[in-house]
Amino acid sequence: MGKYSIVIHGGAGTILKSDMTPQLEEAYVRGLEEAVLAGKNILEKGGDALDAIQDAIRTLEDNLLFNAGRGSVFTKKGVQEMDAAIMDGKTLKAGAITGVRNVRNPIQLAYEVMAESNHVFLSGKGANDFAIKRGLKLEPDDYFFSQFRYDQWKEIRDSDTYSLDHTHQDLNELMKDKKFGTVGAVALDMHGNIAAATSTGGMTNKKYGRIGDSPVIGAGTYANNNTCGISCTGHGELFIRSVAAYDVSALMEYKGLSLEEAMNEVVHKKLVSIQGAGGMIGVDAEGNTAMVFNTAGMYRAMMNHKGEKIFGIYRENYPI
Ligand code: ASP
């Protein structure tokens, strides 16, 4: 059997066990499991990395717990504007969209941009028009609504504040502080192809058409069969300034670092030196995987052809 690996994330941030209930923790782990299995089921049958990561991301976009697709955060104007990107490590083709509304699965739109347009990056109304032209599934605003994201936004909509300090009582309370809930997936398939994708609602209370790192190729998302695939999550501005995802690939290509060494360099040194909070997941051409973060936690999961499985939320991996 050929080698394959898939690794996913559901966002990084101040994720503390003390803030969780067993019920919420379970819901997150189930959400991660569903996503990583969706991708693995494709890879183990010899399917493409590009298909595997899209299926994994679609389940996370459809899951209200994660800040992507359904359950995306609210902008300053009280609407949900989503960003996504996908990259094919074999051809170095990429597709990305930003500021899109009402598209059920933004990752599918990013894929359509890569596969069916002559462009890489579409924004706002133009991206929405392209979604309609390609016949993508649209949903009304209500579909994307979640009470906890709405409450999170209501708390800070009149300020420029992003961080909150709450005592948590229920799911709505618990979710308020989770400002990074972006989702991502990276895979190596049996044919040696690597693909990476990221999807997000961005940051709560974002304004002026703010775009984070997630849809920016090289910053939040990157894939190259010769080196690695990377998907990031965290404070997007700092990831853009660090060209974080591409930097991992460059460190591997030009300096000969391993995937994990390169990710540690970027996450624990470069990003930390400019106060860039967050993390990233990666897969290399050999199927090695790494999940590295400088925050308290990162929702994450990995599966591969050896039958290895890793699930994690906090610093330690989750016992399974
Ligand atoms: N990186 C995303 C952004 O800045 C946020 C996240 O990872 O949750 O838009």
mmCIF file of C-alpha atoms and ligand atoms in Angstrom:
data_model
loop_
_atom_site.group_PDB
_atom_site.id
_atom_site.type_symbol
_atom_site.label_atom_id
_atom_site.label_comp_id
_atom_site.label_asym_id
_atom_site.label_seq_id
_atom_site.Cartn_x
_atom_site.Cartn_y
_atom_site.Cartn_z
ATOM 1 C CA MET A 1 0.000 0.000 0.000
ATOM 2 C CA GLY A 2 1.232 3.463 -0.871
ATOM 3 C CA LYS A 3 1.860 6.141 1.684
ATOM 4 C CA TYR A 4 -0.777 8.655 2.610
ATOM 5 C CA SER A 5 -1.342 11.139 5.437
ATOM 6 C CA ILE A 6 -3.957 13.699 6.299
ATOM 7 C CA VAL A 7 -3.767 16.357 8.970
ATOM 8 C CA ILE A 8 -6.474 18.880 9.863
ATOM 9 C CA HIS A 9 -6.964 21.827 12.210
ATOM 10 C CA GLY A 10 -9.984 23.628 13.585
ATOM 11 C CA GLY A 11 -8.225 26.766 14.777
ATOM 12 C CA ALA A 12 -5.730 27.753 17.472
ATOM 13 C CA GLY A 13 -6.051 30.137 20.387
ATOM 14 C CA THR A 14 -6.659 30.416 24.097
ATOM 15 C CA ILE A 15 -8.195 26.996 24.354
ATOM 16 C CA LEU A 16 -7.984 25.878 27.969
ATOM 17 C CA LYS A 17 -9.230 22.715 29.565
ATOM 18 C CA SER A 18 -10.502 24.790 32.468
ATOM 19 C CA ASP A 19 -12.848 26.582 30.036
ATOM 20 C CA MET A 20 -14.273 23.373 28.568
ATOM 21 C CA THR A 21 -17.072 21.091 29.554
ATOM 22 C CA PRO A 22 -16.702 17.367 28.787
ATOM 23 C CA GLN A 23 -19.700 17.753 26.500
ATOM 24 C CA LEU A 24 -18.142 20.532 24.438
ATOM 25 C CA GLU A 25 -14.788 18.756 24.318
ATOM 26 C CA GLU A 26 -16.532 15.654 23.028
ATOM 27 C CA ALA A 27 -18.343 17.683 20.371
ATOM 28 C CA TYR A 28 -15.050 19.126 19.129
ATOM 29 C CA VAL A 29 -13.319 15.755 19.030
ATOM 30 C CA ARG A 30 -16.268 14.253 17.128
ATOM 31 C CA GLY A 31 -16.145 17.138 14.666
ATOM 32 C CA LEU A 32 -12.424 16.620 14.107
ATOM 33 C CA GLU A 33 -12.888 12.874 13.787
ATOM 34 C CA GLU A 34 -15.619 13.235 11.200
ATOM 35 C CA ALA A 35 -13.431 15.541 9.141
ATOM 36 C CA VAL A 36 -10.205 13.560 9.283
ATOM 37 C CA LEU A 37 -12.071 10.323 8.501
ATOM 38 C CA ALA A 38 -13.775 11.916 5.499
ATOM 39 C CA GLY A 39 -10.352 12.701 4.077
ATOM 40 C CA LYS A 40 -8.750 9.403 5.073
ATOM 41 C CA ASN A 41 -11.538 7.384 3.436
ATOM 42 C CA ILE A 42 -10.646 8.985 0.121
ATOM 43 C CA LEU A 43 -6.888 8.584 0.530
ATOM 44 C CA GLU A 44 -6.981 4.909 1.537
ATOM 45 C CA LYS A 45 -8.835 4.076 -1.680
ATOM 46 C CA GLY A 46 -6.095 5.737 -3.706
ATOM 47 C CA GLY A 47 -8.040 8.988 -4.111
ATOM 48 C CA ASP A 48 -6.555 12.435 -4.664
ATOM 49 C CA ALA A 49 -5.207 14.681 -1.929
ATOM 50 C CA LEU A 50 -7.232 17.545 -3.426
ATOM 51 C CA ASP A 51 -10.472 15.595 -2.976
ATOM 52 C CA ALA A 52 -9.536 14.421 0.505
ATOM 53 C CA ILE A 53 -8.849 17.890 1.864
ATOM 54 C CA GLN A 54 -12.015 19.306 0.325
ATOM 55 C CA ASP A 55 -14.176 16.627 1.917
ATOM 56 C CA ALA A 56 -12.481 17.127 5.275
ATOM 57 C CA ILE A 57 -12.968 20.876 5.116
ATOM 58 C CA ARG A 58 -16.579 20.604 3.978
ATOM 59 C CA THR A 59 -17.515 18.728 7.138
ATOM 60 C CA LEU A 60 -15.850 21.404 9.263
ATOM 61 C CA GLU A 61 -17.546 24.210 7.287
ATOM 62 C CA ASP A 62 -20.903 22.493 7.875
ATOM 63 C CA ASN A 63 -20.187 22.168 11.607
ATOM 64 C CA LEU A 64 -21.426 25.119 13.677
ATOM 65 C CA LEU A 65 -18.560 24.810 16.166
ATOM 66 C CA PHE A 66 -15.904 25.981 13.739
ATOM 67 C CA ASN A 67 -15.377 29.463 12.319
ATOM 68 C CA ALA A 68 -15.777 28.578 8.643
ATOM 69 C CA GLY A 69 -18.886 28.257 6.486
ATOM 70 C CA ARG A 70 -21.822 27.708 8.867
ATOM 71 C CA GLY A 71 -20.893 29.217 12.236
ATOM 72 C CA SER A 72 -18.548 31.879 10.811
ATOM 73 C CA VAL A 73 -17.880 34.954 12.934
ATOM 74 C CA PHE A 74 -19.582 38.322 12.378
ATOM 75 C CA THR A 75 -17.975 41.388 10.830
ATOM 76 C CA LYS A 76 -18.259 44.910 12.227
ATOM 77 C CA LYS A 77 -21.385 45.306 10.090
ATOM 78 C CA GLY A 78 -22.919 42.165 11.572
ATOM 79 C CA VAL A 79 -22.638 39.942 8.535
ATOM 80 C CA GLN A 80 -20.545 36.864 7.750
ATOM 81 C CA GLU A 81 -17.868 37.186 5.090
ATOM 82 C CA MET A 82 -15.807 34.128 4.383
ATOM 83 C CA ASP A 83 -12.339 33.463 2.972
ATOM 84 C CA ALA A 84 -10.846 30.231 1.630
ATOM 85 C CA ALA A 85 -7.893 28.927 -0.369
ATOM 86 C CA ILE A 86 -6.710 25.678 -1.882
ATOM 87 C CA MET A 87 -3.394 24.746 -3.498
ATOM 88 C CA ASP A 88 -2.296 21.753 -5.543
ATOM 89 C CA GLY A 89 1.316 20.814 -4.800
ATOM 90 C CA LYS A 90 1.695 18.911 -8.064
ATOM 91 C CA THR A 91 0.931 21.766 -10.464
ATOM 92 C CA LEU A 92 1.355 24.721 -8.058
ATOM 93 C CA LYS A 93 -2.117 25.800 -9.143
ATOM 94 C CA ALA A 94 -4.125 27.651 -6.536
ATOM 95 C CA GLY A 95 -7.562 29.156 -6.007
ATOM 96 C CA ALA A 96 -8.692 31.610 -3.350
ATOM 97 C CA ILE A 97 -11.709 33.720 -2.464
ATOM 98 C CA THR A 98 -12.316 36.473 0.065
ATOM 99 C CA GLY A 99 -15.287 38.387 1.467
ATOM 100 C CA VAL A 100 -17.799 35.881 0.131
ATOM 101 C CA ARG A 101 -21.328 35.628 1.532
ATOM 102 C CA ASN A 102 -23.987 32.915 1.433
ATOM 103 C CA VAL A 103 -21.842 30.291 -0.294
ATOM 104 C CA ARG A 104 -22.453 27.102 1.658
ATOM 105 C CA ASN A 105 -18.959 25.689 1.153
ATOM 106 C CA PRO A 106 -16.375 28.392 0.464
ATOM 107 C CA ILE A 107 -13.676 25.764 -0.073
ATOM 108 C CA GLN A 108 -15.587 24.499 -3.081
ATOM 109 C CA LEU A 109 -15.593 27.996 -4.523
ATOM 110 C CA ALA A 110 -11.829 28.280 -4.003
ATOM 111 C CA TYR A 111 -11.460 24.976 -5.858
ATOM 112 C CA GLU A 112 -13.663 26.232 -8.710
ATOM 113 C CA VAL A 113 -11.474 29.327 -9.018
ATOM 114 C CA MET A 114 -8.413 27.077 -9.313
ATOM 115 C CA ALA A 115 -9.964 24.558 -11.699
ATOM 116 C CA GLU A 116 -12.404 26.615 -13.754
ATOM 117 C CA SER A 117 -11.097 30.169 -14.035
ATOM 118 C CA ASN A 118 -7.926 31.725 -15.343
ATOM 119 C CA HIS A 119 -7.427 33.446 -12.005
ATOM 120 C CA VAL A 120 -6.134 32.679 -8.559
ATOM 121 C CA PHE A 121 -7.901 35.114 -6.217
ATOM 122 C CA LEU A 122 -11.460 36.489 -6.450
ATOM 123 C CA SER A 123 -13.102 38.853 -3.974
ATOM 124 C CA GLY A 124 -16.520 39.964 -2.758
ATOM 125 C CA LYS A 125 -19.317 40.353 -5.269
ATOM 126 C CA GLY A 126 -17.243 39.060 -8.164
ATOM 127 C CA ALA A 127 -16.483 35.869 -6.257
ATOM 128 C CA ASN A 128 -20.179 35.519 -5.413
ATOM 129 C CA ASP A 129 -21.114 35.989 -9.070
ATOM 130 C CA PHE A 130 -18.637 33.282 -10.010
ATOM 131 C CA ALA A 131 -20.198 30.957 -7.401
ATOM 132 C CA ILE A 132 -23.598 31.508 -9.001
ATOM 133 C CA LYS A 133 -22.189 30.941 -12.476
ATOM 134 C CA ARG A 134 -20.617 27.665 -11.367
ATOM 135 C CA GLY A 135 -23.892 26.556 -9.753
ATOM 136 C CA LEU A 136 -22.573 26.334 -6.204
ATOM 137 C CA LYS A 137 -25.001 25.825 -3.355
ATOM 138 C CA LEU A 138 -26.055 29.075 -1.691
ATOM 139 C CA GLU A 139 -27.737 29.414 1.694
ATOM 140 C CA PRO A 140 -29.640 32.276 3.357
ATOM 141 C CA ASP A 141 -27.981 34.309 6.144
ATOM 142 C CA ASP A 142 -29.883 32.290 8.767
ATOM 143 C CA TYR A 143 -28.058 29.143 7.771
ATOM 144 C CA PHE A 144 -24.716 30.634 8.828
ATOM 145 C CA PHE A 145 -26.014 32.128 12.080
ATOM 146 C CA SER A 146 -24.892 30.829 15.456
ATOM 147 C CA GLN A 147 -25.929 32.387 18.737
ATOM 148 C CA PHE A 148 -22.483 32.133 20.325
ATOM 149 C CA ARG A 149 -20.745 33.892 17.442
ATOM 150 C CA TYR A 150 -23.453 36.548 17.480
ATOM 151 C CA ASP A 151 -23.059 37.083 21.234
ATOM 152 C CA GLN A 152 -19.279 37.182 20.791
ATOM 153 C CA TRP A 153 -19.670 39.926 18.221
ATOM 154 C CA LYS A 154 -22.319 41.872 20.208
ATOM 155 C CA GLU A 155 -19.884 42.171 23.107
ATOM 156 C CA ILE A 156 -17.262 43.951 21.033
ATOM 157 C CA ARG A 157 -19.056 45.483 18.075
ATOM 158 C CA ASP A 158 -18.774 49.020 19.463
ATOM 159 C CA SER A 159 -15.061 48.744 20.127
ATOM 160 C CA ASP A 160 -11.870 47.712 18.409
ATOM 161 C CA THR A 161 -11.311 44.970 20.963
ATOM 162 C CA TYR A 162 -10.769 41.382 19.929
ATOM 163 C CA SER A 163 -9.925 39.728 23.241
ATOM 164 C CA LEU A 164 -12.521 39.055 25.865
ATOM 165 C CA ASP A 165 -12.360 37.892 29.401
ATOM 166 C CA HIS A 166 -15.446 36.010 30.513
ATOM 167 C CA THR A 167 -16.558 33.519 33.004
ATOM 168 C CA HIS A 168 -17.980 30.661 31.039
ATOM 169 C CA GLN A 169 -21.277 29.040 31.909
ATOM 170 C CA ASP A 170 -22.687 27.413 28.842
ATOM 171 C CA LEU A 171 -21.780 26.741 25.248
ATOM 172 C CA ASN A 172 -22.540 30.308 24.227
ATOM 173 C CA GLU A 173 -20.333 31.656 26.992
ATOM 174 C CA LEU A 174 -17.603 29.162 26.280
ATOM 175 C CA MET A 175 -17.395 29.992 22.620
ATOM 176 C CA LYS A 176 -17.057 33.729 23.056
ATOM 177 C CA ASP A 177 -13.295 33.789 23.527
ATOM 178 C CA LYS A 178 -12.470 31.447 20.717
ATOM 179 C CA LYS A 179 -11.423 34.041 18.250
ATOM 180 C CA PHE A 180 -9.403 31.660 16.085
ATOM 181 C CA GLY A 181 -11.627 28.889 14.730
ATOM 182 C CA THR A 182 -10.414 28.684 11.171
ATOM 183 C CA VAL A 183 -10.244 25.232 9.614
ATOM 184 C CA GLY A 184 -7.575 23.657 7.448
ATOM 185 C CA ALA A 185 -6.532 20.360 5.902
ATOM 186 C CA VAL A 186 -3.348 19.091 4.271
ATOM 187 C CA ALA A 187 -2.820 15.687 2.681
ATOM 188 C CA LEU A 188 -0.348 13.514 0.807
ATOM 189 C CA ASP A 189 -1.981 10.902 -1.431
ATOM 190 C CA MET A 190 -0.638 7.554 -2.649
ATOM 191 C CA HIS A 191 0.431 9.161 -5.927
ATOM 192 C CA GLY A 192 2.832 11.464 -4.088
ATOM 193 C CA ASN A 193 0.678 14.565 -4.467
ATOM 194 C CA ILE A 194 0.357 17.096 -1.674
ATOM 195 C CA ALA A 195 -2.546 19.540 -1.351
ATOM 196 C CA ALA A 196 -3.430 22.148 1.275
ATOM 197 C CA ALA A 197 -6.555 24.175 2.019
ATOM 198 C CA THR A 198 -7.845 26.657 4.586
ATOM 199 C CA SER A 199 -11.306 28.122 5.183
ATOM 200 C CA THR A 200 -12.407 30.809 7.641
ATOM 201 C CA GLY A 201 -14.883 33.477 8.642
ATOM 202 C CA GLY A 202 -11.821 35.553 9.627
ATOM 203 C CA MET A 203 -11.791 37.535 12.855
ATOM 204 C CA THR A 204 -14.809 38.742 14.827
ATOM 205 C CA ASN A 205 -15.618 42.411 14.259
ATOM 206 C CA LYS A 206 -13.337 42.698 11.233
ATOM 207 C CA LYS A 207 -13.955 45.830 9.179
ATOM 208 C CA TYR A 208 -12.916 47.759 6.063
ATOM 209 C CA GLY A 209 -12.904 44.518 4.077
ATOM 210 C CA ARG A 210 -10.102 43.119 6.209
ATOM 211 C CA ILE A 211 -8.513 39.960 4.797
ATOM 212 C CA GLY A 212 -6.460 37.599 6.936
ATOM 213 C CA ASP A 213 -3.800 35.099 5.966
ATOM 214 C CA SER A 214 -6.057 32.119 5.259
ATOM 215 C CA PRO A 215 -6.842 32.868 1.583
ATOM 216 C CA VAL A 216 -3.443 34.433 0.868
ATOM 217 C CA ILE A 217 -1.316 31.866 -0.961
ATOM 218 C CA GLY A 218 2.042 31.587 0.778
ATOM 219 C CA ALA A 219 0.806 33.185 4.005
ATOM 220 C CA GLY A 220 -1.958 30.919 5.337
ATOM 221 C CA THR A 221 -1.959 28.193 2.702
ATOM 222 C CA TYR A 222 0.746 26.613 0.532
ATOM 223 C CA ALA A 223 1.535 23.287 -1.148
ATOM 224 C CA ASN A 224 4.445 21.997 -3.208
ATOM 225 C CA ASN A 225 5.088 18.319 -3.915
ATOM 226 C CA ASN A 226 8.844 18.900 -3.556
ATOM 227 C CA THR A 227 8.589 20.130 0.000
ATOM 228 C CA CYS A 228 5.332 20.230 1.941
ATOM 229 C CA GLY A 229 1.760 21.403 2.331
ATOM 230 C CA ILE A 230 0.844 23.860 5.066
ATOM 231 C CA SER A 231 -2.364 25.368 6.470
ATOM 232 C CA CYS A 232 -2.166 28.044 9.156
ATOM 233 C CA THR A 233 -4.442 29.464 11.836
ATOM 234 C CA GLY A 234 -3.906 32.430 14.101
ATOM 235 C CA HIS A 235 -3.604 36.187 14.013
ATOM 236 C CA GLY A 236 -3.650 36.611 10.246
ATOM 237 C CA GLU A 237 -1.857 39.928 9.969
ATOM 238 C CA LEU A 238 1.275 38.445 11.516
ATOM 239 C CA PHE A 239 1.107 35.337 9.314
ATOM 240 C CA ILE A 240 0.898 37.538 6.229
ATOM 241 C CA ARG A 241 3.900 39.579 7.354
ATOM 242 C CA SER A 242 5.837 36.348 7.972
ATOM 243 C CA VAL A 243 4.741 34.719 4.708
ATOM 244 C CA ALA A 244 4.426 31.842 7.136
ATOM 245 C CA ALA A 245 3.275 28.882 5.028
ATOM 246 C CA TYR A 246 5.739 29.502 2.193
ATOM 247 C CA ASP A 247 8.541 30.144 4.647
ATOM 248 C CA VAL A 248 8.262 26.552 5.891
ATOM 249 C CA SER A 249 8.588 25.307 2.310
ATOM 250 C CA ALA A 250 11.520 27.643 1.643
ATOM 251 C CA LEU A 251 13.352 26.530 4.781
ATOM 252 C CA MET A 252 12.985 22.934 3.617
ATOM 253 C CA GLU A 253 13.962 23.675 0.021
ATOM 254 C CA TYR A 254 16.874 26.027 0.528
ATOM 255 C CA LYS A 255 18.137 25.135 3.977
ATOM 256 C CA GLY A 256 17.405 21.422 4.044
ATOM 257 C CA LEU A 257 15.372 21.539 7.243
ATOM 258 C CA SER A 258 12.879 18.782 8.003
ATOM 259 C CA LEU A 259 9.170 19.641 8.028
ATOM 260 C CA GLU A 260 9.037 19.789 11.795
ATOM 261 C CA GLU A 261 12.251 21.799 12.116
ATOM 262 C CA ALA A 262 10.981 24.312 9.562
ATOM 263 C CA MET A 263 7.578 24.616 11.235
ATOM 264 C CA ASN A 264 9.201 25.082 14.652
ATOM 265 C CA GLU A 265 11.426 27.814 13.236
ATOM 266 C CA VAL A 266 8.464 29.725 11.817
ATOM 267 C CA VAL A 267 5.946 29.196 14.629
ATOM 268 C CA HIS A 268 8.223 29.391 17.669
ATOM 269 C CA LYS A 269 10.836 31.872 16.432
ATOM 270 C CA LYS A 270 9.732 34.042 13.515
ATOM 271 C CA LEU A 271 6.095 34.442 14.524
ATOM 272 C CA VAL A 272 6.889 34.754 18.223
ATOM 273 C CA SER A 273 9.421 37.519 17.485
ATOM 274 C CA ILE A 274 6.576 39.677 16.127
ATOM 275 C CA GLN A 275 3.949 38.471 18.632
ATOM 276 C CA GLY A 276 2.236 36.300 16.047
ATOM 277 C CA ALA A 277 -0.079 33.953 17.939
ATOM 278 C CA GLY A 278 -1.276 30.784 16.241
ATOM 279 C CA GLY A 279 -0.171 27.548 14.672
ATOM 280 C CA MET A 280 -0.011 25.433 11.548
ATOM 281 C CA ILE A 281 -0.320 21.877 10.274
ATOM 282 C CA GLY A 282 1.906 20.297 7.649
ATOM 283 C CA VAL A 283 2.616 17.190 5.599
ATOM 284 C CA ASP A 284 5.828 16.489 3.671
ATOM 285 C CA ALA A 285 6.528 14.410 0.573
ATOM 286 C CA GLU A 286 7.329 11.352 2.735
ATOM 287 C CA GLY A 287 4.030 11.553 4.562
ATOM 288 C CA ASN A 288 5.526 12.945 7.782
ATOM 289 C CA THR A 289 3.119 15.272 9.549
ATOM 290 C CA ALA A 290 3.474 18.001 12.155
ATOM 291 C CA MET A 291 1.053 20.185 14.107
ATOM 292 C CA VAL A 292 2.840 23.104 15.749
ATOM 293 C CA PHE A 293 1.349 26.025 17.696
ATOM 294 C CA ASN A 294 2.469 28.761 20.087
ATOM 295 C CA THR A 295 -0.962 29.267 21.661
ATOM 296 C CA ALA A 296 -2.504 27.346 24.563
ATOM 297 C CA GLY A 297 -4.242 25.007 22.166
ATOM 298 C CA MET A 298 -5.092 24.075 18.597
ATOM 299 C CA TYR A 299 -7.891 21.771 17.480
ATOM 300 C CA ARG A 300 -6.105 19.157 15.412
ATOM 301 C CA ALA A 301 -6.116 15.597 14.096
ATOM 302 C CA MET A 302 -3.958 13.323 11.948
ATOM 303 C CA MET A 303 -4.333 9.903 10.306
ATOM 304 C CA ASN A 304 -2.011 7.990 7.968
ATOM 305 C CA HIS A 305 -1.414 4.725 6.094
ATOM 306 C CA LYS A 306 0.329 3.221 9.118
ATOM 307 C CA GLY A 307 -2.906 3.405 11.073
ATOM 308 C CA GLU A 308 -1.507 6.140 13.306
ATOM 309 C CA LYS A 309 -4.011 8.613 14.721
ATOM 310 C CA ILE A 310 -3.474 11.791 16.699
ATOM 311 C CA PHE A 311 -6.167 14.027 18.134
ATOM 312 C CA GLY A 312 -5.421 17.122 20.162
ATOM 313 C CA ILE A 313 -7.006 20.229 21.583
ATOM 314 C CA TYR A 314 -4.629 21.452 24.298
ATOM 315 C CA ARG A 315 -0.858 21.156 24.459
ATOM 316 C CA GLU A 316 -0.904 17.395 25.043
ATOM 317 C CA ASN A 317 -2.482 15.112 22.474
ATOM 318 C CA TYR A 318 -5.913 13.791 23.296
ATOM 319 C CA PRO A 319 -5.986 10.238 24.668
ATOM 320 C CA ILE A 320 -7.865 7.964 22.241
HETATM 321 N N1 ASP B 1 -6.057 33.310 10.481
HETATM 322 C C1 ASP B 1 -7.437 33.729 10.482
HETATM 323 C C2 ASP B 1 -7.511 35.180 10.097
HETATM 324 O O1 ASP B 1 -6.658 35.946 10.509
HETATM 325 C C3 ASP B 1 -8.100 33.560 11.790
HETATM 326 C C4 ASP B 1 -8.007 32.186 12.354
HETATM 327 O O2 ASP B 1 -7.040 31.477 12.136
HETATM 328 O O3 ASP B 1 -8.942 31.780 13.074
HETATM 329 O O4 ASP B 1 -8.452 35.557 9.439
#
